[in-house]
Amino acid sequence: MLSPLKNISRFLGIDTAKEKYRYGIDPQFGYTSQEKIPDHWVKTTCGYCSVGCGMYLGVREGHAVAVHGDSDHPVNHGILCPKGLTEHHFIHSKDRATEPLLKIKGRLRPVHWETALNTLVDRFVRIQRNYGNQALGVLSTGQLVTEEFYALGKLVQLGFKTTNYDGNTTLCMSTAVAGYKRSFGSDGPPGCYADFEVADCIFLVGANIADNHPILWDHLRKNTSRTLIVADPRLSKTAMLADLYLPVKPRSDLTLINGIMKILIDAGKIDRIYIARHTHRFEELVSHLKKYSLDFVSEQTGLPRDLIKKVAHTYGDAKAGLIAWTMGVNHSTQGTETVNAINTLALITGNIGRPGAAPFSITGQCNAMGTREAGFTSSLPGYRKFENLQDREELARIWKVPVEEIPQERGWAYPDIIEGIVKGKIKALWILATNPFVSYPNQELLKDAISRLEFLVVQDGFHPTPTTEVADLVLPAAMWGEKEGTYTNSERRVLKVNRAVDPPGEARSDFDIFLEIAKKLGVSNALFSGWKKPRDAFEEWKTVSQGRLCDYSHMTYEAIEAQGGIQWGGERLYTNGEYPTSDRKARLWAVDGCSEPEPPNDRYPFLLNTGRTVEHWHTRTKTGRIELLEKMSPEAWVEINPEDARQLKIRQHEVVRVASQRGEIPKVAVRITSTVPSGHLFIPFHYIEACANNLTVSEFDPISREPNYKQCAVKVEKLSFAERGGF
Ligand code: SF4
């Protein structure tokens, strides 16, 4: 039998087969004991990231005991990454939230659901009566099923009548959303995973897919004739696999894209027919790019001139060029404009709407796309615009409500809700399936904000978490494996999620909780008439989405499941060059980069970069409870360049302190490595014990409101003999 660690390290090559379980062999972890052999399997979709891998969840006597990849699934063909392979382990974790808890005399005590939900409605309504409807803020997640997002949006905006509703998608994908809207007139990633298999040139900007979206690598691996270009200040695992690696200076990605556009325009390697037929403002772009000389771009990006030229011509000469990005672009105060530059490069070279040719954002959470489509956050359901009267009238007609009830503008985004609490405008907050006490930047500010609330409700699958611990009311929620609905993955593929086991104790699905709250608020008939199950919400959502870019009207639960998901909008968007704008044309953007919000200085001489590792997921609420993943990556670390370590006299694995103007990580182990350039540090953001967000800065993209997690100024300090514990 291979050791679990050795086995799991082979994950990229495993094609699992459920037959093996019948003989007591777990294909990933070697032999399993007899009692772990499932008595049946339930087809479902992974609940971590937005790759959207198909899998089976094995159940024995009501317990989730195994998973294996779905060999027939078009996304992953049976392969799973370490998180997917161990996903069943969190379901029966001892830290699951099992009963509603209400703070009474300073302590959280168990109460009946009736009391819990009556209290929620009473307190929210009372606070809204005292301070106005907008005094209630709601922070949601990318982890619910689409049916729940649709229900929650209606409940919050039409039931509680507050627009101060956002989700942690704003900490992740709102930049891509804003960029798509500004370029194409609507949210919606244009490309698909098959593009990774057929593109001649794949250009990854700030995207470490080997760690963060591992199964996408399997699509890329099939493409043996492509050139892979990776731009990333850190030599990530993905960068190590590149044909051309661009160690760009932080925040110079936008300048690099502008430089590439100028080279291609000057060389005539652009698609003038596509530009003329399908875009606006080309002349403005040409004039804007005059200042992006090769020397200027080389100086700004830190890249050699020849390398920049080579990259430009490789992309320009490709018959099909794919540019994909994730958080290296999104987590920045210039993120939206960088997305616009990427989209513009794709448009002027005609690299959109064809096999292998697209600008393509790789989404974060399993159903961040679902909240974008059906929620009320970045747009009205069905990508309708708040500001568009026709869109509002259409929704009002479908819902049979006066048009005045449909909000005319979106409320505050996540960081503005937090600021709103500090300013005394938001008095009650409802947090669902997210853990800001690890994930939000500048934790000191967040703690200050939360301490000012009159009432905090946290709805989560686990307790305690850093966020449930400070709640006034905790609502225990069912999680993945315990409820039904749909997710949409990064390539717009709507996927089925199924209930395999019962939730623990008294925990209920988020969907049931929303329906119950609506009853107590007296809006059940108006909002959820006849709804009993997620399928009822799905049927209504099909009507609401009909005729929109994200049209579900042709889908059924059965067809979604049978086909391994159905992509709304077809395999690719914009195949005919028409865009959802008033004149059907896309807009080209002439934009410049801006300086770092907090450059290194004498006191804080290092630039901190943050990111993820393959074994963990976001704030480790789930993965931190899985023994195997914890063993693989038990604690945070800080990466430092050998030259800097030598100057500071820091040894490999030494424990140091890292501090910024806002806070510190008192103890974190050092990894001396050339993967980070001199002057840079890297810390994974998953660990509350060494919380990178104690350090990060309260700066946000002015358009998308996404945080600038990627750069802030920090210092590294050696610990004293006593601080090290006397060794
Ligand atoms: S790549 Fe994402 S969706 Fe696939 S198994 Fe891993 S975490 Fe799950």
PDB file of C-alpha atoms in Angstrom, residues 164-358:
ATOM      1  CA  ASN A 164     -26.696  46.801   1.219  1.00  0.00           C
ATOM      2  CA  TYR A 165     -26.143  43.243   0.145  1.00  0.00           C
ATOM      3  CA  ASP A 166     -22.934  41.804  -1.240  1.00  0.00           C
ATOM      4  CA  GLY A 167     -20.856  38.660  -0.986  1.00  0.00           C
ATOM      5  CA  ASN A 168     -17.309  37.493  -0.730  1.00  0.00           C
ATOM      6  CA  THR A 169     -17.318  37.229  -4.503  1.00  0.00           C
ATOM      7  CA  THR A 170     -16.264  40.873  -4.207  1.00  0.00           C
ATOM      8  CA  LEU A 171     -13.088  39.643  -2.508  1.00  0.00           C
ATOM      9  CA  CYS A 172     -12.419  37.467  -5.537  1.00  0.00           C
ATOM     10  CA  MET A 173     -14.213  38.015  -8.853  1.00  0.00           C
ATOM     11  CA  SER A 174     -15.907  41.418  -8.842  1.00  0.00           C
ATOM     12  CA  THR A 175     -13.007  42.800 -10.852  1.00  0.00           C
ATOM     13  CA  ALA A 176     -13.611  40.320 -13.669  1.00  0.00           C
ATOM     14  CA  VAL A 177     -17.337  41.121 -13.479  1.00  0.00           C
ATOM     15  CA  ALA A 178     -16.740  44.866 -13.747  1.00  0.00           C
ATOM     16  CA  GLY A 179     -14.194  44.388 -16.531  1.00  0.00           C
ATOM     17  CA  TYR A 180     -16.540  42.231 -18.598  1.00  0.00           C
ATOM     18  CA  LYS A 181     -19.391  44.695 -18.170  1.00  0.00           C
ATOM     19  CA  ARG A 182     -17.261  47.626 -19.295  1.00  0.00           C
ATOM     20  CA  SER A 183     -15.803  45.791 -22.301  1.00  0.00           C
ATOM     21  CA  PHE A 184     -18.703  43.640 -23.485  1.00  0.00           C
ATOM     22  CA  GLY A 185     -21.802  45.126 -21.856  1.00  0.00           C
ATOM     23  CA  SER A 186     -22.391  42.156 -19.574  1.00  0.00           C
ATOM     24  CA  ASP A 187     -20.719  39.837 -17.119  1.00  0.00           C
ATOM     25  CA  GLY A 188     -19.946  36.339 -18.434  1.00  0.00           C
ATOM     26  CA  PRO A 189     -16.604  34.630 -19.205  1.00  0.00           C
ATOM     27  CA  PRO A 190     -16.415  34.293 -23.013  1.00  0.00           C
ATOM     28  CA  GLY A 191     -14.194  31.180 -23.209  1.00  0.00           C
ATOM     29  CA  CYS A 192     -14.268  27.572 -22.045  1.00  0.00           C
ATOM     30  CA  TYR A 193     -11.936  24.815 -20.867  1.00  0.00           C
ATOM     31  CA  ALA A 194     -11.698  23.297 -24.355  1.00  0.00           C
ATOM     32  CA  ASP A 195      -9.876  26.488 -25.334  1.00  0.00           C
ATOM     33  CA  PHE A 196      -6.931  25.382 -23.176  1.00  0.00           C
ATOM     34  CA  GLU A 197      -6.703  22.267 -25.341  1.00  0.00           C
ATOM     35  CA  VAL A 198      -6.696  23.948 -28.755  1.00  0.00           C
ATOM     36  CA  ALA A 199      -5.106  27.399 -28.342  1.00  0.00           C
ATOM     37  CA  ASP A 200      -1.722  27.941 -30.022  1.00  0.00           C
ATOM     38  CA  CYS A 201      -0.757  30.425 -27.361  1.00  0.00           C
ATOM     39  CA  ILE A 202      -1.937  30.383 -23.742  1.00  0.00           C
ATOM     40  CA  PHE A 203      -1.046  33.476 -21.776  1.00  0.00           C
ATOM     41  CA  LEU A 204      -1.672  33.204 -18.024  1.00  0.00           C
ATOM     42  CA  VAL A 205      -1.551  36.523 -16.201  1.00  0.00           C
ATOM     43  CA  GLY A 206      -1.382  36.278 -12.398  1.00  0.00           C
ATOM     44  CA  ALA A 207      -2.847  32.781 -12.481  1.00  0.00           C
ATOM     45  CA  ASN A 208      -1.222  29.923 -10.588  1.00  0.00           C
ATOM     46  CA  ILE A 209      -3.564  27.203 -11.813  1.00  0.00           C
ATOM     47  CA  ALA A 210      -1.311  24.352 -10.664  1.00  0.00           C
ATOM     48  CA  ASP A 211      -2.122  25.311  -7.061  1.00  0.00           C
ATOM     49  CA  ASN A 212      -5.479  27.005  -7.376  1.00  0.00           C
ATOM     50  CA  HIS A 213      -7.352  25.259 -10.201  1.00  0.00           C
ATOM     51  CA  PRO A 214      -5.356  22.049 -10.573  1.00  0.00           C
ATOM     52  CA  ILE A 215      -7.696  20.156 -12.859  1.00  0.00           C
ATOM     53  CA  LEU A 216      -7.504  22.935 -15.444  1.00  0.00           C
ATOM     54  CA  TRP A 217      -3.895  21.898 -15.856  1.00  0.00           C
ATOM     55  CA  ASP A 218      -5.177  18.587 -17.186  1.00  0.00           C
ATOM     56  CA  HIS A 219      -6.855  20.443 -20.077  1.00  0.00           C
ATOM     57  CA  LEU A 220      -3.710  22.405 -20.758  1.00  0.00           C
ATOM     58  CA  ARG A 221      -1.587  19.235 -20.582  1.00  0.00           C
ATOM     59  CA  LYS A 222      -3.507  17.739 -23.519  1.00  0.00           C
ATOM     60  CA  ASN A 223      -2.382  20.616 -25.713  1.00  0.00           C
ATOM     61  CA  THR A 224       1.097  19.620 -26.806  1.00  0.00           C
ATOM     62  CA  SER A 225       1.585  22.219 -29.531  1.00  0.00           C
ATOM     63  CA  ARG A 226       0.878  25.376 -27.548  1.00  0.00           C
ATOM     64  CA  THR A 227       3.246  27.972 -26.170  1.00  0.00           C
ATOM     65  CA  LEU A 228       2.523  28.650 -22.511  1.00  0.00           C
ATOM     66  CA  ILE A 229       3.397  32.136 -21.294  1.00  0.00           C
ATOM     67  CA  VAL A 230       3.094  32.928 -17.576  1.00  0.00           C
ATOM     68  CA  ALA A 231       3.397  36.433 -16.144  1.00  0.00           C
ATOM     69  CA  ASP A 232       3.787  36.414 -12.351  1.00  0.00           C
ATOM     70  CA  PRO A 233       6.200  38.202  -9.995  1.00  0.00           C
ATOM     71  CA  ARG A 234       6.533  34.908  -8.114  1.00  0.00           C
ATOM     72  CA  LEU A 235       7.956  31.800  -9.752  1.00  0.00           C
ATOM     73  CA  SER A 236       4.849  29.772  -8.948  1.00  0.00           C
ATOM     74  CA  LYS A 237       4.411  26.082  -9.765  1.00  0.00           C
ATOM     75  CA  THR A 238       2.570  27.169 -12.907  1.00  0.00           C
ATOM     76  CA  ALA A 239       5.346  29.572 -13.880  1.00  0.00           C
ATOM     77  CA  MET A 240       7.830  26.707 -13.574  1.00  0.00           C
ATOM     78  CA  LEU A 241       5.883  24.857 -16.265  1.00  0.00           C
ATOM     79  CA  ALA A 242       5.859  27.801 -18.691  1.00  0.00           C
ATOM     80  CA  ASP A 243       7.612  27.983 -22.048  1.00  0.00           C
ATOM     81  CA  LEU A 244       8.072  31.695 -21.481  1.00  0.00           C
ATOM     82  CA  TYR A 245       8.128  32.985 -17.927  1.00  0.00           C
ATOM     83  CA  LEU A 246       7.743  36.720 -17.359  1.00  0.00           C
ATOM     84  CA  PRO A 247       8.855  37.746 -13.839  1.00  0.00           C
ATOM     85  CA  VAL A 248       7.000  41.050 -14.054  1.00  0.00           C
ATOM     86  CA  LYS A 249       7.314  43.711 -11.406  1.00  0.00           C
ATOM     87  CA  PRO A 250       4.146  43.780  -9.265  1.00  0.00           C
ATOM     88  CA  ARG A 251       1.349  45.832 -10.834  1.00  0.00           C
ATOM     89  CA  SER A 252       3.115  46.141 -14.171  1.00  0.00           C
ATOM     90  CA  ASP A 253       0.783  43.666 -15.901  1.00  0.00           C
ATOM     91  CA  LEU A 254      -1.356  46.478 -17.307  1.00  0.00           C
ATOM     92  CA  THR A 255       1.721  48.202 -18.737  1.00  0.00           C
ATOM     93  CA  LEU A 256       2.850  44.902 -20.244  1.00  0.00           C
ATOM     94  CA  ILE A 257      -0.507  44.390 -21.985  1.00  0.00           C
ATOM     95  CA  ASN A 258      -0.421  47.953 -23.298  1.00  0.00           C
ATOM     96  CA  GLY A 259       3.125  47.354 -24.558  1.00  0.00           C
ATOM     97  CA  ILE A 260       2.084  44.151 -26.333  1.00  0.00           C
ATOM     98  CA  MET A 261      -0.818  45.986 -27.981  1.00  0.00           C
ATOM     99  CA  LYS A 262       1.501  48.712 -29.268  1.00  0.00           C
ATOM    100  CA  ILE A 263       3.969  46.180 -30.703  1.00  0.00           C
ATOM    101  CA  LEU A 264       1.169  44.306 -32.470  1.00  0.00           C
ATOM    102  CA  ILE A 265      -0.489  47.454 -33.808  1.00  0.00           C
ATOM    103  CA  ASP A 266       2.870  48.735 -35.105  1.00  0.00           C
ATOM    104  CA  ALA A 267       3.585  45.353 -36.719  1.00  0.00           C
ATOM    105  CA  GLY A 268       0.124  45.204 -38.281  1.00  0.00           C
ATOM    106  CA  LYS A 269      -0.637  41.972 -36.428  1.00  0.00           C
ATOM    107  CA  ILE A 270      -4.173  42.962 -35.574  1.00  0.00           C
ATOM    108  CA  ASP A 271      -7.572  42.114 -37.028  1.00  0.00           C
ATOM    109  CA  ARG A 272      -8.678  45.365 -38.672  1.00  0.00           C
ATOM    110  CA  ILE A 273     -11.891  43.867 -40.025  1.00  0.00           C
ATOM    111  CA  TYR A 274     -12.955  42.649 -36.565  1.00  0.00           C
ATOM    112  CA  ILE A 275     -11.997  45.987 -35.035  1.00  0.00           C
ATOM    113  CA  ALA A 276     -14.066  47.924 -37.580  1.00  0.00           C
ATOM    114  CA  ARG A 277     -17.103  45.680 -37.410  1.00  0.00           C
ATOM    115  CA  HIS A 278     -17.298  44.868 -33.738  1.00  0.00           C
ATOM    116  CA  THR A 279     -15.516  47.466 -31.603  1.00  0.00           C
ATOM    117  CA  HIS A 280     -15.391  51.153 -30.678  1.00  0.00           C
ATOM    118  CA  ARG A 281     -12.618  53.619 -30.008  1.00  0.00           C
ATOM    119  CA  PHE A 282      -9.701  52.052 -31.841  1.00  0.00           C
ATOM    120  CA  GLU A 283      -8.232  55.431 -32.825  1.00  0.00           C
ATOM    121  CA  GLU A 284      -8.326  56.570 -29.211  1.00  0.00           C
ATOM    122  CA  LEU A 285      -6.487  53.398 -28.236  1.00  0.00           C
ATOM    123  CA  VAL A 286      -3.791  53.868 -30.879  1.00  0.00           C
ATOM    124  CA  SER A 287      -3.169  57.413 -29.770  1.00  0.00           C
ATOM    125  CA  HIS A 288      -3.109  56.391 -26.091  1.00  0.00           C
ATOM    126  CA  LEU A 289      -0.548  53.650 -26.686  1.00  0.00           C
ATOM    127  CA  LYS A 290       2.026  55.999 -28.285  1.00  0.00           C
ATOM    128  CA  LYS A 291       3.808  56.424 -24.964  1.00  0.00           C
ATOM    129  CA  TYR A 292       4.233  52.664 -24.488  1.00  0.00           C
ATOM    130  CA  SER A 293       7.612  52.409 -26.175  1.00  0.00           C
ATOM    131  CA  LEU A 294       9.550  49.202 -25.747  1.00  0.00           C
ATOM    132  CA  ASP A 295      12.036  50.985 -23.503  1.00  0.00           C
ATOM    133  CA  PHE A 296       9.274  52.360 -21.290  1.00  0.00           C
ATOM    134  CA  VAL A 297       7.536  48.984 -21.006  1.00  0.00           C
ATOM    135  CA  SER A 298      10.823  47.221 -20.299  1.00  0.00           C
ATOM    136  CA  GLU A 299      11.703  49.698 -17.572  1.00  0.00           C
ATOM    137  CA  GLN A 300       8.234  49.534 -15.971  1.00  0.00           C
ATOM    138  CA  THR A 301       7.880  45.743 -16.068  1.00  0.00           C
ATOM    139  CA  GLY A 302      11.500  44.825 -15.400  1.00  0.00           C
ATOM    140  CA  LEU A 303      11.434  42.511 -18.417  1.00  0.00           C
ATOM    141  CA  PRO A 304      14.078  42.437 -21.178  1.00  0.00           C
ATOM    142  CA  ARG A 305      13.007  44.104 -24.426  1.00  0.00           C
ATOM    143  CA  ASP A 306      13.545  40.935 -26.450  1.00  0.00           C
ATOM    144  CA  LEU A 307      11.339  38.910 -24.126  1.00  0.00           C
ATOM    145  CA  ILE A 308       8.519  41.444 -24.403  1.00  0.00           C
ATOM    146  CA  LYS A 309       8.795  41.395 -28.194  1.00  0.00           C
ATOM    147  CA  LYS A 310       8.864  37.610 -28.260  1.00  0.00           C
ATOM    148  CA  VAL A 311       5.742  37.364 -26.114  1.00  0.00           C
ATOM    149  CA  ALA A 312       3.920  39.950 -28.222  1.00  0.00           C
ATOM    150  CA  HIS A 313       4.705  38.199 -31.491  1.00  0.00           C
ATOM    151  CA  THR A 314       3.957  34.733 -30.079  1.00  0.00           C
ATOM    152  CA  TYR A 315       0.479  35.922 -29.112  1.00  0.00           C
ATOM    153  CA  GLY A 316       0.082  37.991 -32.296  1.00  0.00           C
ATOM    154  CA  ASP A 317       1.112  35.124 -34.573  1.00  0.00           C
ATOM    155  CA  ALA A 318      -1.137  32.584 -32.881  1.00  0.00           C
ATOM    156  CA  LYS A 319      -4.128  31.415 -34.875  1.00  0.00           C
ATOM    157  CA  ALA A 320      -5.934  31.169 -31.553  1.00  0.00           C
ATOM    158  CA  GLY A 321      -4.691  32.985 -28.448  1.00  0.00           C
ATOM    159  CA  LEU A 322      -6.140  32.483 -24.970  1.00  0.00           C
ATOM    160  CA  ILE A 323      -5.464  34.935 -22.141  1.00  0.00           C
ATOM    161  CA  ALA A 324      -6.571  33.649 -18.750  1.00  0.00           C
ATOM    162  CA  TRP A 325      -6.223  35.328 -15.388  1.00  0.00           C
ATOM    163  CA  THR A 326      -7.143  35.024 -11.737  1.00  0.00           C
ATOM    164  CA  MET A 327      -6.226  36.835  -8.548  1.00  0.00           C
ATOM    165  CA  GLY A 328      -2.910  38.286  -9.689  1.00  0.00           C
ATOM    166  CA  VAL A 329      -5.048  40.594 -11.802  1.00  0.00           C
ATOM    167  CA  ASN A 330      -8.222  40.815  -9.726  1.00  0.00           C
ATOM    168  CA  HIS A 331      -6.677  41.545  -6.307  1.00  0.00           C
ATOM    169  CA  SER A 332      -5.498  45.017  -7.215  1.00  0.00           C
ATOM    170  CA  THR A 333      -6.604  48.630  -7.135  1.00  0.00           C
ATOM    171  CA  GLN A 334      -6.074  48.654 -10.915  1.00  0.00           C
ATOM    172  CA  GLY A 335      -7.669  45.238 -11.465  1.00  0.00           C
ATOM    173  CA  THR A 336     -10.726  46.263 -13.485  1.00  0.00           C
ATOM    174  CA  GLU A 337      -8.682  48.354 -15.881  1.00  0.00           C
ATOM    175  CA  THR A 338      -6.214  45.497 -16.296  1.00  0.00           C
ATOM    176  CA  VAL A 339      -9.128  43.227 -17.233  1.00  0.00           C
ATOM    177  CA  ASN A 340     -10.229  45.878 -19.713  1.00  0.00           C
ATOM    178  CA  ALA A 341      -6.747  45.960 -21.240  1.00  0.00           C
ATOM    179  CA  ILE A 342      -6.741  42.150 -21.538  1.00  0.00           C
ATOM    180  CA  ASN A 343     -10.157  42.210 -23.209  1.00  0.00           C
ATOM    181  CA  THR A 344      -8.969  44.979 -25.530  1.00  0.00           C
ATOM    182  CA  LEU A 345      -5.897  42.977 -26.582  1.00  0.00           C
ATOM    183  CA  ALA A 346      -8.133  39.996 -27.350  1.00  0.00           C
ATOM    184  CA  LEU A 347     -10.559  42.153 -29.320  1.00  0.00           C
ATOM    185  CA  ILE A 348      -8.039  43.951 -31.515  1.00  0.00           C
ATOM    186  CA  THR A 349      -6.427  40.635 -32.476  1.00  0.00           C
ATOM    187  CA  GLY A 350      -9.787  38.957 -33.090  1.00  0.00           C
ATOM    188  CA  ASN A 351      -9.032  36.439 -30.347  1.00  0.00           C
ATOM    189  CA  ILE A 352     -12.554  35.995 -29.085  1.00  0.00           C
ATOM    190  CA  GLY A 353     -15.510  33.792 -29.958  1.00  0.00           C
ATOM    191  CA  ARG A 354     -13.423  31.136 -31.726  1.00  0.00           C
ATOM    192  CA  PRO A 355     -11.987  27.802 -30.532  1.00  0.00           C
ATOM    193  CA  GLY A 356      -8.900  28.521 -28.438  1.00  0.00           C
ATOM    194  CA  ALA A 357      -9.392  32.289 -28.661  1.00  0.00           C
ATOM    195  CA  ALA A 358     -10.758  34.155 -25.649  1.00  0.00           C
TER     196      ALA A 358
END
